[in-house]
Short mmCIF file of C-alpha atoms in Angstrom, two decimals:
data_model
loop_
_atom_site.label_atom_id
_atom_site.label_comp_id
_atom_site.label_asym_id
_atom_site.label_seq_id
_atom_site.Cartn_x
_atom_site.Cartn_y
_atom_site.Cartn_z
CA MET J 464 0.00 0.00 0.00
CA ALA J 465 2.82 2.42 0.82
CA LEU J 466 4.37 1.75 -2.57
CA ASP J 467 1.07 2.60 -4.31
CA MET J 468 0.87 5.89 -2.39
CA LYS J 469 4.44 6.76 -3.39
CA GLN J 470 3.67 5.97 -7.01
CA ALA J 471 0.48 8.06 -6.91
CA GLU J 472 2.38 10.96 -5.36
CA ALA J 473 5.13 10.67 -7.99
CA VAL J 474 2.53 10.74 -10.78
CA ARG J 475 0.81 13.75 -9.21
CA TYR J 476 4.04 15.72 -8.93
CA ALA J 477 5.00 14.72 -12.49
CA LEU J 478 1.67 16.20 -13.69
CA ILE J 479 2.31 19.38 -11.70
CA GLN J 480 5.83 19.64 -13.14
CA ASN J 481 4.45 19.20 -16.68
CA VAL J 482 2.00 22.07 -16.10
CA LEU J 483 4.79 24.26 -14.68
CA ASP J 484 6.99 23.48 -17.68
CA ILE J 485 4.20 24.58 -20.01
CA ILE J 486 3.71 27.79 -18.03
CA HIS J 487 7.45 28.54 -18.19
CA ASN J 488 7.63 27.76 -21.94
CA ASN J 489 9.89 24.75 -21.40
CA VAL J 490 7.98 22.56 -23.85
CA PRO J 491 7.95 22.70 -27.64
CA GLU J 492 5.08 24.54 -29.33
CA VAL J 493 2.20 22.27 -30.20
CA ASN J 494 -0.96 23.19 -32.05
CA VAL J 495 -3.90 23.58 -29.70
CA PRO J 496 -7.18 22.05 -30.96
CA HIS J 497 -9.94 24.54 -31.78
CA ASP J 498 -12.49 22.80 -29.52
CA PHE J 499 -11.74 20.66 -26.48
CA ASN J 500 -13.11 19.83 -23.04
CA VAL J 501 -11.26 20.25 -19.76
CA GLY J 502 -13.08 18.18 -17.17
CA LYS J 503 -16.86 18.29 -16.87
CA ARG J 504 -17.57 22.00 -16.47
CA PHE J 505 -14.89 23.47 -18.74
CA SER J 506 -14.75 23.62 -22.48
CA VAL J 507 -12.85 25.73 -24.96
CA SER J 508 -14.05 26.76 -28.38
CA GLY J 509 -11.54 28.86 -30.27
CA SER J 510 -10.80 31.85 -28.04
CA THR J 511 -13.89 31.31 -25.86
CA LEU J 512 -13.72 29.60 -22.48
CA ASN J 513 -16.96 28.11 -21.18
CA ILE J 514 -17.19 27.56 -17.42
CA GLY J 515 -20.51 25.96 -16.61
CA ARG J 516 -23.11 28.25 -18.19
CA LYS J 517 -20.82 31.28 -18.42
CA SER J 518 -18.62 32.14 -21.36
CA PHE J 519 -15.51 34.30 -21.38
CA GLU J 520 -13.38 35.49 -24.27
CA SER J 521 -9.63 35.07 -23.79
CA TYR J 522 -9.13 38.85 -23.54
CA GLU J 523 -11.51 38.92 -20.53
CA ILE J 524 -9.22 36.61 -18.54
CA GLY J 525 -6.60 38.56 -16.64
CA LYS J 526 -4.51 35.96 -14.85
CA PHE J 527 -4.03 32.22 -14.44
CA THR J 528 -2.29 30.97 -11.29
CA VAL J 529 -0.87 27.55 -10.49
CA ASN J 530 0.49 26.70 -7.09
CA THR J 531 3.20 24.14 -6.51
CA GLU J 532 0.68 21.69 -5.01
CA GLY J 533 -1.42 21.56 -8.19
CA SER J 534 -4.29 23.94 -7.46
CA MET J 535 -5.19 26.51 -10.08
CA ALA J 536 -7.33 29.62 -10.39
CA LEU J 537 -8.51 31.93 -13.16
CA TYR J 538 -9.11 35.65 -12.59
CA ASP J 539 -10.75 38.28 -14.76
CA ARG J 540 -9.04 41.56 -15.72
CA TYR J 541 -10.24 43.19 -12.50
CA GLY J 542 -8.89 40.48 -10.17
CA LYS J 543 -12.20 38.72 -9.52
CA LYS J 544 -11.81 34.94 -9.32
CA LEU J 545 -13.67 33.16 -12.13
CA CYS J 546 -12.95 29.67 -10.85
CA GLY J 547 -10.67 28.02 -8.37
CA THR J 548 -9.32 24.82 -6.92
CA LEU J 549 -12.55 22.85 -6.78
CA CYS J 550 -13.21 23.07 -10.50
CA LEU J 551 -9.70 23.61 -11.91
CA ASN J 552 -6.69 21.47 -10.94
CA VAL J 553 -4.01 19.24 -12.46
CA SER J 554 -6.12 16.09 -12.29
CA LEU J 555 -8.49 17.23 -15.05
CA LYS J 556 -8.26 15.69 -18.48
CA ASN J 557 -6.67 17.90 -21.13
CA ILE J 558 -5.23 20.25 -18.49
CA ASP J 559 -1.97 20.33 -20.44
CA ILE J 560 -3.80 21.44 -23.58
CA PHE J 561 -5.63 24.07 -21.51
CA CYS J 562 -2.30 25.44 -20.24
CA LYS J 563 -1.05 25.60 -23.83
CA TRP J 564 -4.27 27.47 -24.74
CA ILE J 565 -3.51 29.92 -21.89
CA LYS J 566 -0.02 30.55 -23.32
CA LYS J 567 -1.30 30.75 -26.91
CA ASN J 568 -3.82 33.45 -25.94
CA ASN J 569 -1.19 35.48 -24.04
CA ILE J 570 -2.96 35.19 -20.70
CA SER J 571 -0.71 36.10 -17.79
CA ALA J 572 0.31 32.92 -15.94
CA GLU J 573 2.13 32.76 -12.65
CA VAL J 574 3.31 30.10 -10.26
CA VAL J 575 2.60 30.72 -6.58
CA SER J 576 3.77 28.92 -3.46
CA GLY J 577 1.75 25.93 -2.30
CA LYS J 578 2.86 26.34 1.31
CA SER J 579 -0.58 27.40 2.59
CA GLU J 580 -2.27 24.50 0.80
CA ARG J 581 0.25 22.04 2.22
CA THR J 582 -0.38 23.42 5.73
CA PHE J 583 -4.12 23.03 5.16
CA GLN J 584 -3.59 19.41 4.10
CA TYR J 585 -1.57 18.67 7.26
CA ILE J 586 -4.26 20.23 9.46
CA PHE J 587 -6.89 17.94 7.93
CA LEU J 588 -4.59 14.95 8.33
CA ILE J 589 -4.07 15.73 12.02
CA LEU J 590 -7.81 16.26 12.55
CA GLY J 591 -8.56 12.94 10.81
CA VAL J 592 -6.08 11.01 12.94
CA ALA J 593 -7.42 12.70 16.10
CA ALA J 594 -10.99 11.75 15.13
CA VAL J 595 -10.02 8.10 14.60
CA ILE J 596 -8.24 7.99 17.97
CA LEU J 597 -11.19 9.65 19.69
CA ILE J 598 -13.63 7.14 18.19
CA LYS J 599 -11.47 4.20 19.33
CA VAL J 600 -11.14 5.62 22.85
CA LEU J 601 -14.90 6.24 23.11
CA ARG J 602 -15.66 2.68 21.94
CA ASN J 603 -13.45 1.28 24.73
CA PHE J 604 -15.39 3.23 27.38
CA GLY J 605 -18.83 2.53 25.90
#
């Protein structure tokens, strides 16, 4: 089981590194398809990005951020978040093509630290372990 977790983590970080390489222009130019889907709620048609029922032209998107833990966010030109971690992350299909679409349409892309997300993950891990211990202790007294 530990080996499977290590393999899954290695694959996850390989996906994150691939996205970061695309953002930093470390991959060769590849033609981006005119129409493609990115997960369930995202689709791209030419220069139009469809998020759920809303549509945005590429010039309406101000910034794309990726943190080093794999979460992503899109912002409009005024800094308002269009979508975040729950609907945009490295585990989506065609995320590499989406990142190439971001670069092709000259949307500002930046990499931010994933330190706060990592801290958040550790807090949930600690709370989960504490809950399991508490349940076992309560069962022994009940």
